Amino acid sequence: MTPTGTAHGARTHPVIDLHAHSTASDGTETPAELVAAAAEAGVDVLAITDHDTVAGWDEAAEAARVRGVTLVRGIEISCAWRHSSIHLLGYLTDAADGPLALELERARESRSTRLERMVALMAADGIPLGYDEVLAQVGPGATPGRPHIADALIANGTIGHRDEAFESWLGNDSPYYVGHYAPDPVRAVELVRSAGGVPVIAHPFTRTRTGVLDDALIERMRDAGLVGLEAYHRDHGPEEVARATALAGRLGLLLTGASDYHGAGKRNRLAENTTAPEVFEALEAASTGVTEVLRSGTSSP
Ligand code: AMP
Ligand code: FE
Ligand code: FE
Ligand code: ZN
């Protein structure tokens, strides 16, 4: 890989951020705004990875071309494992792949029903909120999620930031929590692979998780075609990074890093964690090439 100098200073390596959300799911910026924010932040390679959807891909692709940002089109699939939710990043999948598209559609459907049930439970307990207010927060064709309930509570003046809603009403342990359909993580890895893409577990050891993501499961996911672990992430401290590093060494997995940016919806900032160029190269090489990395401008690695 050729070291790249850019207008952003004396850096010799491209800045690669492989996990970010737009209004196609629970980010607060449109795909075009997300790409613009990435360019502003000095990101050379950005992955758009909305929850359970590719709806933001085309707009992001157009903006990336204009802004000179290299774009990796991806998704973040919510998976169900015991009582926990595991997030699987899938890079460069074929958007037209039937089995994967069907699975994502099923998840989005179930997410709508589930939000409506959560709002009903909250309203019955006197929390001032209507489902129509929540729907008003979900972008057209976007994947609905708990953050949209939080956004409705911000819009009607109940709270000031999404965090407050997650601390009080929206957390996994909340009495208002309702789950949604989500695939098994091993099956999700198989789906991403058979759609030509590259599966990487997002923030595998997030501390809010109840601790059931065990090594044996990751090993089974590896056997199904898992390629990497997102080790460098705001939700991981030194212990989690060490655990991911040891596991990756043992199982032959790549280690990635990314921001998991959600615009104003989360405190995560673009490029706060990044992926090494040689790891990015290996990720790209692991795809079948059915969906290509969109290289633009002079800043591409
Ligand atoms: P859901 O997809 O409906 O299960 O909601 C999970 C999403 O909520 C995650 O993707 C996060 O982006 C978001 N989230 C979780 N905790 C918080 C928090 N404390 N503040 C803001 N967003 C959060
Ligand atoms: Fe999210
Ligand atoms: Fe996630
Ligand atoms: Zn994410």
Short mmCIF file of C-alpha atoms and ligand atoms in Angstrom, two decimals:
data_model
loop_
_atom_site.label_atom_id
_atom_site.label_comp_id
_atom_site.label_asym_id
_atom_site.label_seq_id
_atom_site.Cartn_x
_atom_site.Cartn_y
_atom_site.Cartn_z
CA MET A 1 0.00 0.00 0.00
CA THR A 2 1.27 3.43 -0.91
CA PRO A 3 1.39 5.84 2.02
CA THR A 4 -0.95 8.72 1.36
CA GLY A 5 -0.37 12.35 2.19
CA THR A 6 -3.55 14.43 2.24
CA ALA A 7 -4.72 17.96 2.71
CA HIS A 8 -5.34 17.10 6.35
CA GLY A 9 -1.72 17.50 7.34
CA ALA A 10 1.42 15.44 7.45
CA ARG A 11 -0.28 12.07 7.93
CA THR A 12 1.25 9.27 5.97
CA HIS A 13 -1.56 6.77 6.49
CA PRO A 14 -5.16 6.99 5.37
CA VAL A 15 -7.74 7.44 8.12
CA ILE A 16 -10.09 4.44 7.91
CA ASP A 17 -13.34 4.43 9.89
CA LEU A 18 -15.41 1.34 9.17
CA HIS A 19 -18.58 1.77 11.25
CA ALA A 20 -21.02 4.69 11.03
CA HIS A 21 -24.77 5.26 10.98
CA SER A 22 -27.07 7.58 9.06
CA THR A 23 -30.78 8.40 9.12
CA ALA A 24 -31.27 5.14 7.21
CA SER A 25 -31.18 3.70 10.74
CA ASP A 26 -30.51 5.48 14.04
CA GLY A 27 -27.91 8.07 13.03
CA THR A 28 -29.02 11.70 13.04
CA GLU A 29 -27.39 12.73 9.75
CA THR A 30 -28.54 11.78 6.27
CA PRO A 31 -26.14 9.57 4.30
CA ALA A 32 -24.91 12.65 2.40
CA GLU A 33 -24.43 14.59 5.64
CA LEU A 34 -22.59 11.63 7.16
CA VAL A 35 -20.17 11.50 4.24
CA ALA A 36 -19.69 15.29 4.45
CA ALA A 37 -18.98 15.00 8.19
CA ALA A 38 -16.47 12.25 7.48
CA ALA A 39 -14.68 14.39 4.90
CA GLU A 40 -14.59 17.28 7.41
CA ALA A 41 -13.18 14.98 10.08
CA GLY A 42 -10.35 13.89 7.76
CA VAL A 43 -11.68 10.39 7.15
CA ASP A 44 -10.30 8.94 3.91
CA VAL A 45 -12.20 5.65 3.98
CA LEU A 46 -15.66 5.48 5.52
CA ALA A 47 -18.01 2.53 5.91
CA ILE A 48 -21.73 3.28 6.12
CA THR A 49 -23.17 0.48 8.28
CA ASP A 50 -26.79 1.14 9.11
CA HIS A 51 -28.70 -1.35 11.22
CA ASP A 52 -30.37 -4.05 9.12
CA THR A 53 -30.57 -2.00 5.92
CA VAL A 54 -28.77 -0.90 2.76
CA ALA A 55 -31.20 2.01 2.28
CA GLY A 56 -28.45 4.63 2.70
CA TRP A 57 -26.00 3.16 0.21
CA ASP A 58 -26.91 5.04 -2.98
CA GLU A 59 -27.06 8.49 -1.40
CA ALA A 60 -23.78 7.85 0.43
CA ALA A 61 -22.15 6.65 -2.80
CA GLU A 62 -23.08 9.82 -4.63
CA ALA A 63 -21.88 12.03 -1.77
CA ALA A 64 -18.64 10.06 -1.47
CA ARG A 65 -17.91 10.61 -5.15
CA VAL A 66 -18.49 14.35 -4.79
CA ARG A 67 -16.54 14.64 -1.54
CA GLY A 68 -13.61 12.46 -2.53
CA VAL A 69 -14.19 9.96 0.27
CA THR A 70 -13.62 6.26 -0.35
CA LEU A 71 -16.78 4.40 0.60
CA VAL A 72 -17.30 0.90 1.91
CA ARG A 73 -20.93 -0.09 1.71
CA GLY A 74 -21.91 -2.20 4.70
CA ILE A 75 -24.61 -3.15 7.16
CA GLU A 76 -24.80 -3.90 10.89
CA ILE A 77 -27.02 -6.90 11.53
CA SER A 78 -28.61 -7.29 14.96
CA CYS A 79 -28.37 -10.94 15.96
CA ALA A 80 -30.00 -12.73 18.87
CA TRP A 81 -27.93 -14.98 21.08
CA ARG A 82 -29.56 -16.26 24.25
CA HIS A 83 -30.75 -13.09 25.97
CA SER A 84 -28.22 -10.85 24.36
CA SER A 85 -27.94 -8.89 21.14
CA ILE A 86 -24.81 -9.32 19.05
CA HIS A 87 -24.08 -6.89 16.24
CA LEU A 88 -22.48 -8.24 13.10
CA LEU A 89 -20.95 -5.86 10.57
CA GLY A 90 -21.22 -7.09 6.99
CA TYR A 91 -19.06 -5.26 4.48
CA LEU A 92 -19.49 -5.26 0.70
CA THR A 93 -22.45 -7.64 0.55
CA ASP A 94 -24.54 -7.99 -2.58
CA ALA A 95 -27.61 -5.80 -1.97
CA ALA A 96 -29.57 -7.99 -4.37
CA ASP A 97 -28.84 -11.23 -2.54
CA GLY A 98 -32.26 -12.74 -1.82
CA PRO A 99 -31.71 -14.65 1.42
CA LEU A 100 -29.90 -11.76 3.12
CA ALA A 101 -32.39 -9.14 1.89
CA LEU A 102 -35.29 -11.28 3.16
CA GLU A 103 -33.71 -11.67 6.57
CA LEU A 104 -33.12 -7.91 6.86
CA GLU A 105 -36.68 -7.20 5.81
CA ARG A 106 -38.01 -9.61 8.40
CA ALA A 107 -35.95 -7.87 11.09
CA ARG A 108 -37.17 -4.40 10.07
CA GLU A 109 -40.81 -5.53 10.13
CA SER A 110 -40.42 -7.00 13.57
CA ARG A 111 -38.63 -3.86 14.79
CA SER A 112 -41.70 -1.72 13.92
CA THR A 113 -44.11 -3.97 15.81
CA ARG A 114 -41.75 -4.06 18.75
CA LEU A 115 -41.43 -0.26 19.00
CA GLU A 116 -45.20 0.07 18.97
CA ARG A 117 -45.43 -2.41 21.86
CA MET A 118 -42.75 -0.60 23.83
CA VAL A 119 -44.53 2.73 23.40
CA ALA A 120 -47.82 1.16 24.53
CA LEU A 121 -46.16 -0.20 27.68
CA MET A 122 -44.59 3.18 28.41
CA ALA A 123 -47.81 5.10 27.77
CA ALA A 124 -49.72 2.74 30.09
CA ASP A 125 -47.25 3.75 32.79
CA GLY A 126 -47.79 7.46 32.23
CA ILE A 127 -44.78 8.27 30.05
CA PRO A 128 -46.15 10.89 27.66
CA LEU A 129 -45.63 9.47 24.21
CA GLY A 130 -47.63 8.36 21.17
CA TYR A 131 -46.44 5.91 18.52
CA ASP A 132 -47.14 8.54 15.85
CA GLU A 133 -44.55 10.78 17.52
CA VAL A 134 -42.03 7.95 17.29
CA LEU A 135 -42.82 7.27 13.64
CA ALA A 136 -42.23 10.96 12.91
CA GLN A 137 -38.62 10.41 14.02
CA VAL A 138 -37.96 7.48 11.67
CA GLY A 139 -36.63 8.51 8.26
CA PRO A 140 -38.40 7.28 5.13
CA GLY A 141 -37.59 3.61 4.62
CA ALA A 142 -35.31 3.64 7.66
CA THR A 143 -34.81 0.86 10.20
CA PRO A 144 -36.74 1.76 13.36
CA GLY A 145 -34.97 1.39 16.70
CA ARG A 146 -35.14 2.39 20.33
CA PRO A 147 -33.20 5.61 19.60
CA HIS A 148 -36.28 6.83 17.71
CA ILE A 149 -38.33 6.53 20.91
CA ALA A 150 -35.62 8.59 22.60
CA ASP A 151 -35.77 11.15 19.79
CA ALA A 152 -39.54 11.48 20.22
CA LEU A 153 -39.02 12.11 23.94
CA ILE A 154 -36.44 14.77 23.06
CA ALA A 155 -38.84 16.33 20.54
CA ASN A 156 -41.65 16.59 23.09
CA GLY A 157 -39.32 18.04 25.72
CA THR A 158 -39.27 15.10 28.14
CA ILE A 159 -35.49 14.60 27.94
CA GLY A 160 -32.43 16.34 26.51
CA HIS A 161 -30.31 13.47 25.10
CA ARG A 162 -30.82 9.86 23.99
CA ASP A 163 -28.60 8.70 26.85
CA GLU A 164 -31.23 9.74 29.41
CA ALA A 165 -33.87 7.58 27.76
CA PHE A 166 -31.55 4.58 27.68
CA GLU A 167 -30.68 5.04 31.33
CA SER A 168 -34.29 5.22 32.47
CA TRP A 169 -36.68 3.48 30.06
CA LEU A 170 -35.03 1.96 27.01
CA GLY A 171 -32.28 -0.24 28.43
CA ASN A 172 -32.26 -4.01 27.95
CA ASP A 173 -33.29 -4.47 31.60
CA SER A 174 -36.15 -2.01 31.45
CA PRO A 175 -39.69 -3.31 32.06
CA TYR A 176 -40.63 -1.62 28.77
CA TYR A 177 -38.03 -3.52 26.77
CA VAL A 178 -39.44 -5.68 24.00
CA GLY A 179 -37.20 -7.76 21.74
CA HIS A 180 -37.51 -8.15 17.99
CA TYR A 181 -36.83 -10.90 15.47
CA ALA A 182 -33.12 -11.24 14.85
CA PRO A 183 -31.11 -14.04 13.22
CA ASP A 184 -28.76 -16.37 15.04
CA PRO A 185 -25.19 -14.98 14.77
CA VAL A 186 -23.77 -18.06 13.04
CA ARG A 187 -26.54 -17.91 10.45
CA ALA A 188 -25.89 -14.16 9.99
CA VAL A 189 -22.21 -14.88 9.27
CA GLU A 190 -23.27 -17.47 6.68
CA LEU A 191 -25.72 -15.01 5.10
CA VAL A 192 -23.08 -12.27 4.79
CA ARG A 193 -20.59 -14.74 3.33
CA SER A 194 -23.01 -16.20 0.82
CA ALA A 195 -23.87 -12.63 -0.23
CA GLY A 196 -20.16 -12.15 -1.04
CA GLY A 197 -19.50 -9.95 1.98
CA VAL A 198 -17.10 -9.78 4.89
CA PRO A 199 -18.42 -10.40 8.43
CA VAL A 200 -16.84 -8.69 11.45
CA ILE A 201 -18.32 -8.71 14.97
CA ALA A 202 -19.06 -5.12 16.07
CA HIS A 203 -17.87 -4.17 19.59
CA PRO A 204 -17.85 -7.85 20.68
CA PHE A 205 -17.27 -7.17 24.35
CA THR A 206 -19.45 -4.12 24.96
CA ARG A 207 -19.73 -3.91 28.74
CA THR A 208 -23.47 -3.33 28.74
CA ARG A 209 -23.85 -6.84 27.40
CA THR A 210 -24.67 -9.51 29.94
CA GLY A 211 -21.50 -11.44 29.26
CA VAL A 212 -22.81 -14.36 27.24
CA LEU A 213 -20.72 -13.72 24.14
CA ASP A 214 -18.31 -16.54 24.83
CA ASP A 215 -15.23 -17.74 22.99
CA ALA A 216 -17.00 -20.91 21.86
CA LEU A 217 -19.62 -18.88 19.99
CA ILE A 218 -16.96 -16.73 18.32
CA GLU A 219 -15.16 -19.91 17.30
CA ARG A 220 -18.33 -21.25 15.71
CA MET A 221 -18.78 -17.94 13.91
CA ARG A 222 -15.19 -18.18 12.70
CA ASP A 223 -15.88 -21.67 11.39
CA ALA A 224 -18.84 -20.21 9.49
CA GLY A 225 -16.63 -17.57 7.85
CA LEU A 226 -16.18 -14.73 10.34
CA VAL A 227 -13.26 -12.53 9.31
CA GLY A 228 -12.67 -10.07 12.13
CA LEU A 229 -13.40 -8.53 15.50
CA GLU A 230 -13.94 -4.80 16.02
CA ALA A 231 -11.49 -4.50 18.90
CA TYR A 232 -10.85 -0.77 18.92
CA HIS A 233 -14.16 0.76 19.87
CA ARG A 234 -15.31 3.20 22.53
CA ASP A 235 -17.18 0.44 24.38
CA HIS A 236 -13.93 -1.49 24.92
CA GLY A 237 -11.37 -0.79 27.64
CA PRO A 238 -7.86 -2.28 27.75
CA GLU A 239 -9.19 -5.61 29.06
CA GLU A 240 -11.62 -6.02 26.18
CA VAL A 241 -8.95 -5.06 23.64
CA ALA A 242 -6.58 -7.63 25.19
CA ARG A 243 -9.28 -10.30 25.08
CA ALA A 244 -10.05 -9.54 21.42
CA THR A 245 -6.36 -9.54 20.54
CA ALA A 246 -5.74 -12.92 22.19
CA LEU A 247 -8.81 -14.43 20.58
CA ALA A 248 -7.96 -13.05 17.14
CA GLY A 249 -4.47 -14.54 17.45
CA ARG A 250 -5.86 -17.94 18.38
CA LEU A 251 -8.64 -18.03 15.78
CA GLY A 252 -6.88 -16.22 12.94
CA LEU A 253 -9.17 -13.19 12.87
CA LEU A 254 -8.42 -9.60 11.88
CA LEU A 255 -8.69 -6.73 14.37
CA THR A 256 -10.52 -3.61 13.25
CA GLY A 257 -11.30 -0.27 14.85
CA ALA A 258 -14.08 2.24 14.20
CA SER A 259 -16.11 5.04 15.69
CA ASP A 260 -19.70 3.68 15.49
CA TYR A 261 -20.68 7.30 14.82
CA HIS A 262 -24.39 8.16 15.15
CA GLY A 263 -24.22 11.94 14.54
CA ALA A 264 -25.70 13.80 17.49
CA GLY A 265 -27.33 10.61 18.78
CA LYS A 266 -24.22 9.29 20.50
CA ARG A 267 -21.04 10.80 21.86
CA ASN A 268 -18.86 8.71 19.52
CA ARG A 269 -16.88 10.96 17.16
CA LEU A 270 -15.75 10.05 13.64
CA ALA A 271 -12.22 8.60 13.44
CA GLU A 272 -11.92 8.28 17.21
CA ASN A 273 -10.93 4.67 16.45
CA THR A 274 -9.60 3.50 13.11
CA THR A 275 -8.53 0.43 11.16
CA ALA A 276 -4.97 -0.18 9.93
CA PRO A 277 -4.50 0.05 6.14
CA GLU A 278 -3.19 -3.51 5.86
CA VAL A 279 -6.23 -4.81 7.75
CA PHE A 280 -8.52 -2.85 5.43
CA GLU A 281 -6.70 -4.42 2.46
CA ALA A 282 -7.24 -7.89 3.91
CA LEU A 283 -10.94 -7.18 4.51
CA GLU A 284 -11.40 -6.08 0.93
CA ALA A 285 -9.52 -9.15 -0.31
CA ALA A 286 -11.90 -11.36 1.70
CA SER A 287 -14.93 -10.13 -0.25
CA THR A 288 -15.94 -11.71 -3.54
CA GLY A 289 -15.89 -8.29 -5.20
CA VAL A 290 -19.61 -8.35 -6.00
CA THR A 291 -19.93 -4.97 -4.24
CA GLU A 292 -16.77 -2.96 -4.71
CA VAL A 293 -15.09 -0.41 -2.50
CA LEU A 294 -15.91 2.93 -4.15
CA ARG A 295 -12.62 4.76 -4.47
CA SER A 296 -12.74 8.46 -5.06
CA GLY A 297 -10.54 11.50 -5.02
CA THR A 298 -6.87 11.62 -4.25
CA SER A 299 -7.15 10.44 -0.68
CA SER A 300 -7.89 6.81 -1.48
CA PRO A 301 -5.48 4.23 -0.15
P1 AMP B 1 -32.24 -1.24 18.96
O1 AMP B 1 -31.56 -1.38 17.62
O2 AMP B 1 -33.62 -0.77 18.85
O3 AMP B 1 -32.10 -2.46 19.82
O4 AMP B 1 -31.46 -0.08 19.73
C1 AMP B 1 -30.08 -0.22 19.93
C2 AMP B 1 -29.37 1.05 19.48
O5 AMP B 1 -29.54 2.02 20.48
C3 AMP B 1 -27.88 0.87 19.33
O6 AMP B 1 -27.55 0.65 18.00
C4 AMP B 1 -27.31 2.19 19.75
O7 AMP B 1 -27.05 2.98 18.63
C5 AMP B 1 -28.41 2.88 20.51
N1 AMP B 1 -28.04 3.12 21.92
C6 AMP B 1 -27.82 2.20 22.88
N2 AMP B 1 -27.52 2.81 24.05
C7 AMP B 1 -27.52 4.15 23.80
C8 AMP B 1 -27.27 5.31 24.59
N3 AMP B 1 -26.98 5.21 25.90
N4 AMP B 1 -27.38 6.52 24.00
C9 AMP B 1 -27.68 6.62 22.70
N5 AMP B 1 -27.93 5.57 21.91
C10 AMP B 1 -27.85 4.34 22.45
FE FE B 2 -27.24 2.26 16.64
FE FE B 3 -23.72 -1.85 17.31
ZN ZN B 4 -23.28 0.58 15.16
#
